[in-house]
C-alpha cells in the first residue's frame, strides 16, 4: 500500500535515494534572519536526517516558524547557508523545492473542491491527467478524506481541513514535509488522535517531517528528535528521551515538561565509573548528585543549578525508615488527579512540585499534619549548564 | 427582526419617491401620444418605432457600445494589474503611487475633459493621426475608468489571505500559475464589479465624451443632449426608458451571477 504511494515511476529522479543515504535531508549552517529590530534567527545550525520526525519546539516568537519558512523558500535568510538534500537551497526557488508545507491556517483554496485542492500541485507540475486521478485518489484514501472529495473547504470541519491540507502536500511526494502548528486550531481529543495518525503516516511513508509546535506534549509524543528553540537560537537539540531525561539548560528543562530547580554550591567532587559523584550544599540541605561524565567540568565552590522532574522525587511517609538524600518536608497542597496526583511540598525555604503515580494507597502518603519525607535519587538530580 | 414604526416607513416612502418618481415620469411619457407638452393624450408605442427608424439614434447606440466595451476591456485589464501590483509588491514611492490613484476619482470631470482635449489636440499637432473620434473617446474613457477598477480590485486583494498565494508557490506553481489559478479566481468578483463600474461610467459619461469625441463618434448621452436642446421629445423618453431597462437587466444579471457563484 505505502509503496504504491511513494514510488511512482514517472516521478522525477531524486538526487539520492531516501533511505540509507548519508546526505541529510536538511542542513542549516548558521542561519540568520532579522525583521527590523527583532532577531528571529540568531545563527541556527541544524542537521535533519532523512525519514526523521523532527520537531521545532519553542514559545511564540522564538524563530521556529521563520526557520520553517526559510526551508520552504517563503523567506530568505540574511546570512548562513541552507542545503536541501545536499543542494544549496539559495539556487532553488520555492516552487521548485522538493519540500511541501502544511500551513497553520491550512490555506486551502476556497474556490476549489477538496479533490482539486489535492490535485493542485500535480496539475501545476503538468503531471498527466490519468496519473493525477490515481495519485489523488490514493492519497485521499490514505488521509481518509474520500467522502468529502466534492466539498468546498468552507463545508469542512477543522479536522477535515487539516487532513485535506496534509493530503494536498503529501500527494506531491516531497522529500521533506513541513508542518507549521498544524494541530493548533483543533480541540484536544481530535488533536491527540491526529498526533497518532500523523506519526503513523510519517513512519509508513518514510518522508522527513519537520514539525513546528509550541506544545511540548505534542512534540514529546510525535518526534524522533526535538530542537528546543528560544530567542532565535537552538537551546538544545536531542532525541526526545535525552531531551527529557538530560536537559542541559534551565530553558530546556522547564519548557519541555516541568522541572524543579534547586540552587546549590559544590562541596566535594569525586570521580566515579559512570561520571562524577558530587556533594552539593543546597537550601534544602546537603544532596548527593551523580553528574554525567560528558557535562561541564565542576570544581569545589562552583555555584550550580540542580534540576529534578516532579515525578522523580520520591514521597515517603514521615514514619518511614530514613535513608540517604532524604529531607523532611511539609505538604502545602494536594490535588488528586486520577492516575497521577500532584503535590506541592515545602522543603526548607523552597516549594517543590512532586507527582505521585496512583498504585495502591501510595498517592496519599501524608499524615494529618502534612509531614512527609522527600527523597532525591542521586542520578535523577541533573546539573544544568546555566 | 424589528418592525419599523410609521414615521420610519413614511420617511422611507418619501425617499424612494424622491429617487424614482423622475424615472417613472420619463417612462410614462414615453408612452404618451402627445408630441409636445405635458398633457396626457393617450397610450402609444409609436415612439419606440420612431426610435428604431432613427439612424442617428442607432449609430449613437452603436458608438456607445463600442466605446463602452472596448474601454471597459482595456481598463479592466490594466486596472486589475495596477491594483495587483500596488498591493503585492513593495517599491520606493509606493504610497505616492497609491495616493495618486485616488486623485482622478475626485477630480471634476470637466477638468479632466479640458485636459484631455488639450492633450489630444497637442498630440495631433506633434504626431498627427490622433483625430478626435472613437479612438480618442476610448482612450479618454480608459483614463477615468482605470482608477476605479484598480481601487475595487485592490480592496478585494486586501481581504485575501497571503498564505493562499504562498501555498500555491509551495505546491509548485510559478508566479503566473499562482495568479491564474489562485489569485484571479479569488479576486474575480472584484474584477467583475470593477468592470461593471467602468462600463456604467463609460455608458453615461457626457462631459469627457463631449470634449473628446469627433463628428462621427456621437454617443447616446451626447445625442440626447443635443436633441434636448431643441425640446424634450417622446422618442428621447423612449430612448431613456430603454436605457433604464438595460441598466436594471444588467444589475439583476450581475446579482444573479454572483449569487450562483457563491452557492456552487
XYZ file of C-alpha atoms in Angstrom:
650
model
C 0.000 0.000 0.000
C 2.591 2.557 1.059
C 4.891 1.534 -1.775
C 2.235 2.406 -4.285
C 2.034 5.857 -2.829
C 5.707 6.600 -2.546
C 7.175 5.077 -5.688
C 5.637 6.315 -8.880
C 7.734 5.549 -11.944
C 7.073 8.897 -13.602
C 8.197 10.994 -10.644
C 11.394 12.949 -11.319
C 14.632 11.278 -10.224
C 15.870 12.361 -6.838
C 19.497 13.273 -6.175
C 19.852 10.409 -3.720
C 17.628 7.608 -2.515
C 15.611 8.347 0.583
C 16.761 5.506 2.733
C 20.237 4.805 3.923
C 21.626 7.909 2.304
C 24.288 9.715 4.250
C 23.165 13.104 2.886
C 20.901 14.785 5.440
C 17.517 15.964 4.211
C 18.134 19.455 5.531
C 21.321 21.125 6.685
C 21.249 24.629 8.064
C 24.501 26.382 8.812
C 24.421 29.477 10.964
C 21.157 30.794 9.526
C 20.331 34.359 10.477
C 17.229 36.417 9.825
C 16.215 39.790 11.206
C 12.879 41.616 10.939
C 13.554 45.241 11.821
C 14.620 45.180 15.454
C 13.643 41.592 16.000
C 16.294 38.948 15.545
C 14.146 35.990 14.555
C 17.110 33.696 13.881
C 20.421 34.488 15.518
C 22.607 31.821 13.917
C 20.878 28.449 13.778
C 22.666 25.296 12.705
C 20.779 22.061 12.433
C 21.017 18.788 10.557
C 17.830 16.871 9.874
C 18.166 13.267 8.726
C 16.157 11.581 6.042
C 12.985 9.890 7.237
C 13.135 11.605 10.589
C 10.266 13.142 12.543
C 11.905 16.335 13.708
C 10.174 18.923 15.871
C 10.988 22.573 16.356
C 9.664 23.413 19.795
C 9.575 26.792 21.449
C 7.424 29.661 22.636
C 5.906 32.017 20.080
C 8.474 34.403 18.658
C 11.389 32.003 19.203
C 12.106 31.787 15.475
C 10.749 28.300 14.768
C 8.283 29.419 12.121
C 10.903 31.642 10.481
C 13.238 28.653 10.214
C 10.429 26.623 8.658
C 9.631 29.370 6.158
C 13.271 29.645 5.154
C 13.371 25.903 4.485
C 10.161 26.213 2.440
C 11.675 29.111 0.472
C 8.981 31.563 1.600
C 11.577 33.610 3.437
C 15.203 34.396 2.622
C 17.912 34.193 5.273
C 20.092 37.276 5.850
C 23.082 35.035 6.359
C 24.168 31.429 6.656
C 23.609 28.520 4.340
C 20.834 26.033 3.752
C 21.279 22.700 1.976
C 18.352 20.578 0.846
C 19.405 17.007 0.144
C 22.948 18.325 -0.273
C 21.986 21.053 -2.769
C 22.398 24.724 -1.945
C 18.834 25.955 -1.450
C 19.713 29.515 -2.460
C 19.606 28.279 -6.075
C 16.183 26.646 -5.741
C 13.090 28.891 -5.822
C 10.204 27.940 -3.535
C 8.108 26.363 -6.264
C 10.903 24.004 -7.291
C 11.956 22.750 -3.868
C 11.280 19.097 -3.027
C 9.521 20.434 0.037
C 5.836 20.914 0.806
C 4.151 22.713 3.652
C 1.049 22.200 5.766
C 0.196 25.753 6.758
C -1.023 26.773 10.186
C -4.209 28.264 8.713
C -4.361 25.296 6.266
C -4.522 27.849 3.403
C -6.875 25.638 1.399
C -8.004 27.239 -1.848
C -11.579 28.307 -1.059
C -12.725 28.217 -4.686
C -11.632 24.629 -5.314
C -13.256 21.391 -4.217
C -11.278 19.086 -1.945
C -10.338 16.905 -4.914
C -8.992 19.886 -6.873
C -7.194 21.268 -3.860
C -5.352 17.957 -3.551
C -4.631 17.776 -7.281
C -3.342 21.369 -7.425
C 0.375 20.625 -7.034
C 0.375 17.827 -9.616
C -1.539 19.979 -12.123
C 0.938 22.816 -11.719
C 3.748 20.374 -12.475
C 1.844 19.179 -15.552
C 1.650 15.565 -14.437
C -0.513 13.609 -16.934
C -4.219 13.729 -16.024
C -4.589 9.945 -15.706
C -1.751 9.743 -13.219
C -3.160 12.678 -11.232
C -6.504 10.934 -10.796
C -4.845 7.816 -9.398
C -2.442 9.592 -7.075
C -5.139 11.934 -5.749
C -7.493 9.015 -5.113
C -4.793 7.058 -3.244
C -3.709 9.943 -1.018
C -7.348 10.851 -0.257
C -7.905 7.243 0.796
C -4.783 7.308 2.966
C -5.815 10.522 4.710
C -9.472 9.429 4.905
C -10.944 12.383 3.046
C -12.508 10.491 0.133
C -16.068 11.059 1.472
C -15.596 14.860 1.250
C -13.895 14.874 -2.155
C -16.548 17.066 -3.760
C -16.984 19.585 -0.959
C -15.615 23.080 -0.821
C -13.247 23.936 2.072
C -15.942 26.126 3.677
C -18.051 22.999 4.118
C -15.403 21.129 6.134
C -14.726 20.910 9.862
C -11.338 21.877 11.295
C -10.113 18.295 11.451
C -11.219 17.594 7.874
C -9.473 20.747 6.635
C -6.339 19.592 8.386
C -6.444 16.253 6.562
C -7.031 17.961 3.217
C -4.056 20.244 3.815
C -1.981 17.160 4.619
C -3.173 15.288 1.528
C -2.563 18.305 -0.692
C 1.057 18.430 0.464
C 1.747 14.674 0.563
C 0.390 13.925 -2.916
C 3.486 15.682 -4.315
C 5.709 13.106 -2.620
C 8.080 15.689 -1.158
C 11.444 14.766 0.335
C 10.556 16.922 3.306
C 7.133 17.830 4.692
C 6.959 20.998 6.767
C 4.132 21.306 9.287
C 3.524 24.688 10.906
C 1.491 24.073 14.091
C -0.999 22.076 12.041
C -2.994 20.893 15.047
C -3.110 24.198 16.893
C -6.691 25.056 15.973
C -8.218 21.700 16.915
C -9.737 20.553 20.186
C -7.799 18.235 22.472
C -9.400 14.879 21.584
C -9.035 15.403 17.858
C -5.523 16.725 18.325
C -4.445 13.598 20.186
C -5.985 11.368 17.563
C -4.308 13.247 14.725
C -0.977 13.207 16.547
C -1.012 9.429 16.426
C -2.219 9.350 12.826
C 0.434 11.806 11.688
C 3.128 9.770 13.379
C 1.922 6.538 11.770
C 1.662 8.190 8.371
C 5.192 9.509 8.666
C 6.546 6.051 9.541
C 4.640 4.487 6.681
C 5.738 6.967 4.018
C 9.277 7.429 5.295
C 9.175 11.122 4.461
C 11.112 13.580 6.604
C 8.655 15.567 8.718
C 9.658 18.891 10.231
C 7.020 19.816 12.754
C 6.737 23.234 14.361
C 4.881 23.424 17.646
C 4.756 25.295 20.919
C 3.037 22.345 22.567
C 5.671 20.337 24.414
C 3.440 17.327 24.919
C 2.746 17.143 21.193
C 6.459 17.271 20.456
C 7.136 14.536 23.020
C 4.546 12.157 21.637
C 5.436 12.509 17.984
C 9.092 13.266 17.462
C 12.265 11.314 16.908
C 14.294 14.386 17.738
C 13.419 17.828 19.041
C 15.181 21.152 18.764
C 14.085 23.412 21.600
C 14.343 26.996 20.397
C 14.493 30.202 22.371
C 15.108 33.782 21.247
C 16.313 32.845 17.770
C 18.695 30.128 18.912
C 18.525 26.396 19.439
C 18.657 25.875 23.198
C 19.087 22.116 22.913
C 18.719 19.529 20.207
C 18.386 15.875 21.077
C 16.281 12.762 20.928
C 13.030 13.051 22.823
C 14.324 10.800 25.576
C 17.652 12.569 26.011
C 15.955 15.935 25.983
C 13.566 14.938 28.713
C 15.990 12.924 30.822
C 19.050 15.127 30.389
C 18.055 18.755 29.752
C 21.138 20.956 29.659
C 19.681 24.386 30.293
C 17.008 25.939 32.503
C 15.027 26.800 29.394
C 15.078 23.270 28.010
C 14.326 21.785 31.425
C 11.319 23.995 32.043
C 9.922 24.227 28.519
C 9.789 20.506 27.918
C 7.856 19.095 30.855
C 8.101 20.788 34.211
C 11.145 20.796 36.434
C 12.116 21.807 39.955
C 15.224 23.966 40.062
C 17.422 23.970 43.164
C 20.366 26.335 43.606
C 23.462 24.958 45.308
C 27.230 25.012 45.746
C 29.601 22.144 45.040
C 31.170 20.894 48.269
C 33.041 17.851 47.053
C 33.838 16.183 43.721
C 34.793 12.554 43.322
C 35.356 10.789 40.012
C 33.346 7.597 39.649
C 32.980 4.984 36.902
C 29.818 6.371 35.367
C 30.638 10.079 35.880
C 31.339 12.098 38.999
C 29.836 11.938 42.426
C 29.142 15.381 43.823
C 28.166 16.619 47.175
C 26.152 19.776 46.795
C 25.080 22.144 49.546
C 21.589 23.460 48.768
C 18.937 25.448 50.573
C 17.244 22.147 51.295
C 20.341 20.705 52.843
C 23.262 18.599 51.521
C 22.479 16.421 48.500
C 24.409 13.650 46.760
C 24.427 14.066 42.974
C 25.686 11.811 40.195
C 26.832 14.078 37.358
C 27.165 12.669 33.841
C 30.728 12.496 32.592
C 30.047 14.422 29.388
C 28.889 17.521 31.205
C 30.865 20.592 32.110
C 33.814 20.416 34.482
C 32.927 21.134 38.069
C 35.163 22.254 40.892
C 34.596 22.650 44.613
C 32.987 26.009 45.332
C 31.152 26.308 41.979
C 27.614 27.667 42.127
C 25.317 25.349 40.197
C 21.639 24.765 39.497
C 20.185 21.314 40.024
C 17.062 20.170 38.200
C 14.741 17.318 39.072
C 11.471 16.261 37.448
C 8.411 16.227 39.756
C 7.785 12.518 39.145
C 11.358 11.553 40.056
C 11.131 12.901 43.580
C 10.190 10.170 46.000
C 7.490 10.914 48.550
C 7.663 8.854 51.757
C 5.684 8.749 54.943
C 7.346 10.694 57.724
C 7.380 7.491 59.734
C 9.362 5.505 57.126
C 12.916 4.425 57.888
C 15.383 7.251 56.968
C 17.822 6.897 54.054
C 20.346 8.992 52.094
C 19.214 12.145 50.198
C 16.010 12.297 52.185
C 14.734 15.545 53.658
C 11.833 16.376 55.958
C 9.048 18.272 54.206
C 5.515 19.519 54.677
C 2.639 19.192 52.214
C 1.334 22.598 51.118
C -1.135 21.478 48.533
C -2.530 18.188 47.290
C -4.513 17.747 44.097
C -5.940 14.334 43.409
C -5.613 13.739 39.668
C -6.733 10.193 38.938
C -3.699 8.341 37.545
C -1.262 10.987 38.747
C -1.685 13.112 41.857
C 0.074 16.374 42.326
C 1.704 17.658 45.485
C 3.357 20.922 46.411
C 5.702 20.364 49.310
C 7.730 22.877 51.278
C 11.302 21.801 51.951
C 13.354 24.368 53.840
C 12.623 27.649 52.112
C 11.734 26.027 48.786
C 8.440 24.908 47.381
C 8.759 21.813 45.171
C 6.380 20.137 42.777
C 6.023 16.355 43.191
C 3.991 13.938 41.099
C 2.936 10.593 42.517
C 1.545 7.729 40.475
C -1.553 6.022 41.700
C -0.734 2.496 42.692
C -2.094 1.070 45.884
C -2.536 3.706 48.508
C 0.737 5.467 47.799
C -0.797 8.560 46.304
C -1.845 9.512 49.800
C 1.248 9.441 51.971
C 0.985 12.479 54.209
C -0.102 12.409 57.831
C -2.868 14.638 59.050
C -0.314 17.316 59.936
C 1.189 17.179 56.413
C 4.582 15.919 57.484
C 6.357 13.803 54.823
C 9.844 12.989 53.707
C 11.057 13.628 50.176
C 13.783 11.599 48.550
C 16.053 12.784 45.735
C 17.599 9.818 43.861
C 21.215 10.944 43.154
C 21.034 10.063 39.436
C 17.765 11.981 38.959
C 19.360 15.249 40.049
C 20.752 16.957 36.951
C 23.438 19.620 36.911
C 22.354 22.354 34.467
C 24.814 24.332 32.439
C 23.393 27.729 33.271
C -36.473 41.404 13.262
C -37.943 44.659 14.497
C -40.847 46.212 12.564
C -40.205 49.836 11.554
C -42.703 52.302 13.019
C -44.968 54.573 10.992
C -42.637 57.562 10.798
C -39.747 55.455 9.549
C -41.975 53.913 6.900
C -43.127 57.345 5.806
C -39.558 58.625 5.518
C -38.574 55.570 3.514
C -41.528 56.020 1.157
C -40.717 59.681 0.546
C -37.079 58.807 -0.041
C -37.885 56.176 -2.646
C -40.376 58.504 -4.322
C -37.646 61.123 -4.483
C -35.331 58.609 -6.143
C -37.743 57.002 -8.575
C -40.510 59.487 -9.383
C -38.490 61.304 -12.089
C -37.660 57.989 -13.724
C -41.322 56.989 -13.607
C -42.282 60.223 -15.341
C -39.860 59.567 -18.201
C -41.149 56.036 -18.630
C -44.808 57.081 -18.532
C -44.294 59.918 -21.011
C -42.517 57.621 -23.445
C -45.947 56.064 -23.986
C -47.787 59.397 -24.387
C -49.388 60.113 -27.761
C -48.801 63.862 -27.490
C -45.782 65.066 -29.393
C -45.431 68.276 -27.317
C -46.485 69.471 -23.900
C -47.195 67.773 -20.605
C -50.791 66.732 -21.183
C -51.671 63.021 -21.424
C -53.349 62.294 -24.754
C -53.426 58.507 -24.798
C -51.245 55.399 -24.847
C -48.946 54.559 -27.786
C -45.754 52.683 -28.590
C -45.147 54.671 -31.757
C -42.125 56.494 -30.305
C -40.286 53.227 -29.983
C -40.935 52.592 -33.673
C -39.735 56.101 -34.487
C -36.613 55.433 -32.497
C -35.984 52.191 -34.390
C -36.146 54.132 -37.684
C -33.844 56.870 -36.373
C -30.428 56.274 -37.930
C -28.770 58.827 -35.673
C -30.010 57.101 -32.548
C -28.901 53.681 -33.834
C -25.459 54.990 -34.746
C -25.105 56.631 -31.335
C -26.106 53.388 -29.606
C -23.520 51.507 -31.646
C -20.823 54.057 -30.782
C -21.746 53.971 -27.109
C -21.488 50.177 -27.006
C -18.201 50.087 -28.951
C -16.646 52.688 -26.669
C -18.143 51.101 -23.558
C -16.981 47.561 -24.298
C -13.557 48.490 -25.680
C -12.712 50.911 -22.884
C -14.022 48.522 -20.204
C -11.925 45.630 -21.503
C -8.760 47.755 -21.632
C -9.414 49.463 -18.286
C -10.237 46.175 -16.549
C -7.038 44.540 -17.758
C -4.795 47.474 -16.916
C -6.660 48.401 -13.731
C -6.519 44.845 -12.374
C -2.781 44.641 -12.994
C -2.331 48.055 -11.383
C -4.356 47.076 -8.320
C -2.424 43.799 -8.059
C 0.947 45.482 -8.447
C 0.193 48.162 -5.876
C -0.958 45.568 -3.383
C 1.513 42.746 -3.895
C 4.854 44.427 -4.496
C 6.929 46.801 -2.479
C 8.834 49.560 -4.220
C 10.055 53.074 -3.422
C 7.324 55.717 -3.657
C 4.572 53.118 -3.307
C 2.482 55.309 -1.037
C 2.636 58.138 -3.525
C 1.505 55.846 -6.324
C -1.420 54.694 -4.219
C -2.344 58.249 -3.335
C -2.178 59.391 -6.960
C -4.584 56.605 -7.833
C -7.324 58.443 -5.955
C -6.751 61.870 -7.481
C -8.588 61.226 -10.793
C -11.550 59.860 -8.828
C -12.018 63.157 -7.017
C -11.033 65.354 -9.953
C -14.055 67.118 -11.545
C -14.861 65.584 -14.946
C -14.766 68.953 -16.622
C -11.087 69.462 -15.649
C -10.172 66.044 -16.998
C -12.196 66.734 -20.155
C -10.439 70.013 -20.860
C -7.061 68.449 -20.112
C -7.725 65.526 -22.452
C -8.946 67.829 -25.226
C -5.834 69.945 -24.925
C -3.632 66.868 -24.771
C -5.161 65.189 -27.833
C -5.007 68.443 -29.806
C -1.342 68.834 -28.948
C -0.644 65.190 -29.705
C -2.349 65.527 -33.040
C -0.226 68.578 -33.875
C 3.054 66.921 -32.875
C 2.494 63.380 -34.153
C -0.587 63.609 -36.337
C -3.111 60.822 -36.673
C -4.860 61.211 -33.340
C -8.039 62.621 -34.944
C -10.864 63.088 -32.491
C -13.142 60.133 -32.937
C -13.832 56.689 -31.463
C -10.161 56.080 -30.655
C -9.723 59.269 -28.604
C -13.066 58.580 -26.965
C -11.988 55.073 -25.932
C -8.643 56.327 -24.634
C -10.362 59.112 -22.682
C -12.780 56.675 -21.082
C -9.959 54.287 -20.190
C -8.263 57.224 -18.463
C -11.047 57.770 -15.962
C -12.004 54.090 -15.658
C -8.597 52.730 -14.614
C -8.517 54.208 -11.080
C -11.988 52.856 -10.315
C -11.102 49.335 -11.433
C -7.756 49.422 -9.607
C -9.353 50.622 -6.371
C -12.068 47.963 -6.412
C -9.582 45.167 -7.233
C -7.123 46.372 -4.605
C -9.776 46.349 -1.888
C -10.560 42.761 -2.804
C -6.859 41.827 -2.634
C -6.518 43.364 0.826
C -9.004 40.806 2.135
C -7.127 37.891 0.581
C -5.086 35.613 2.876
C -1.459 35.904 1.655
C -0.915 32.304 2.775
C -3.033 31.163 -0.196
C -0.502 32.501 -2.681
C 2.335 31.104 -0.596
C 0.592 27.729 -0.590
C 0.316 27.824 -4.386
C 4.031 28.568 -4.682
C 4.798 25.851 -2.168
C 2.823 23.376 -4.296
C 4.931 24.166 -7.332
C 3.021 26.959 -9.060
C 5.175 29.668 -10.624
C 4.195 33.330 -10.374
C 1.922 33.241 -13.434
C 0.244 29.967 -12.445
C -0.358 31.341 -8.945
C -2.029 34.419 -10.393
C -4.030 32.493 -12.959
C -5.305 29.646 -10.770
C -5.435 31.131 -7.277
C -5.368 34.930 -7.168
C -7.516 35.690 -10.196
C -10.377 33.296 -9.355
C -10.463 34.691 -5.813
C -10.462 38.358 -6.810
C -12.731 37.734 -9.795
C -15.864 39.143 -8.126
C -13.849 42.326 -7.557
C -12.656 42.367 -11.163
C -16.219 41.850 -12.358
C -17.509 44.623 -10.078
C -14.741 46.908 -11.314
C -15.615 46.120 -14.930
C -19.315 46.771 -14.333
C -18.499 50.070 -12.678
C -16.213 51.031 -15.553
C -18.833 50.090 -18.140
C -21.529 52.125 -16.369
C -19.206 55.105 -16.093
C -18.500 54.875 -19.811
C -22.162 54.492 -20.780
C -23.374 57.615 -19.066
C -20.320 59.794 -19.435
C -21.222 63.066 -21.038
C -18.651 65.699 -20.066
C -15.476 63.889 -21.134
C -17.150 62.422 -24.235
C -18.445 65.806 -25.305
C -14.929 67.226 -25.317
C -13.064 64.301 -26.835
C -15.454 62.918 -29.450
C -15.427 63.894 -33.082
C -18.243 64.421 -35.593
C -18.578 60.710 -36.438
C -18.403 59.429 -32.889
C -21.541 60.783 -31.215
C -22.600 58.684 -28.219
C -26.057 58.398 -26.680
C -25.532 60.989 -23.924
C -24.263 63.499 -26.498
C -27.160 62.712 -28.843
C -29.699 63.123 -26.058
C -28.085 66.382 -25.001
C -28.213 67.868 -28.487
C -31.801 66.692 -29.029
C -32.977 68.107 -25.717
C -31.623 71.497 -26.740
C -34.483 71.502 -29.247
C -37.018 70.456 -26.611
C -37.779 67.156 -24.886
C -39.396 64.793 -27.359
C -41.170 61.489 -26.651
C -38.599 59.481 -28.605
C -35.935 60.737 -26.172
C -38.197 59.485 -23.382
C -38.420 56.160 -25.179
C -34.645 56.026 -25.528
C -34.185 56.836 -21.839
C -36.689 54.146 -20.895
C -34.723 51.583 -22.899
C -31.506 52.627 -21.164
C -33.190 52.247 -17.747
C -34.377 48.794 -18.782
C -30.879 47.816 -19.899
C -29.359 49.041 -16.615
C -31.883 47.159 -14.494
C -31.358 43.966 -16.511
C -27.596 44.343 -16.188
C -27.786 44.815 -12.417
C -30.055 41.810 -11.995
C -27.768 39.721 -14.165
C -24.700 40.597 -12.103
C -26.514 39.900 -8.828
C -27.681 36.568 -10.143
C -24.202 35.688 -11.439
C -22.592 36.433 -8.086
C -25.215 34.511 -6.161
C -24.924 31.396 -8.312
C -21.151 31.642 -7.928
C -21.447 31.637 -4.168
C -23.826 28.707 -3.823
C -21.907 26.271 -6.003
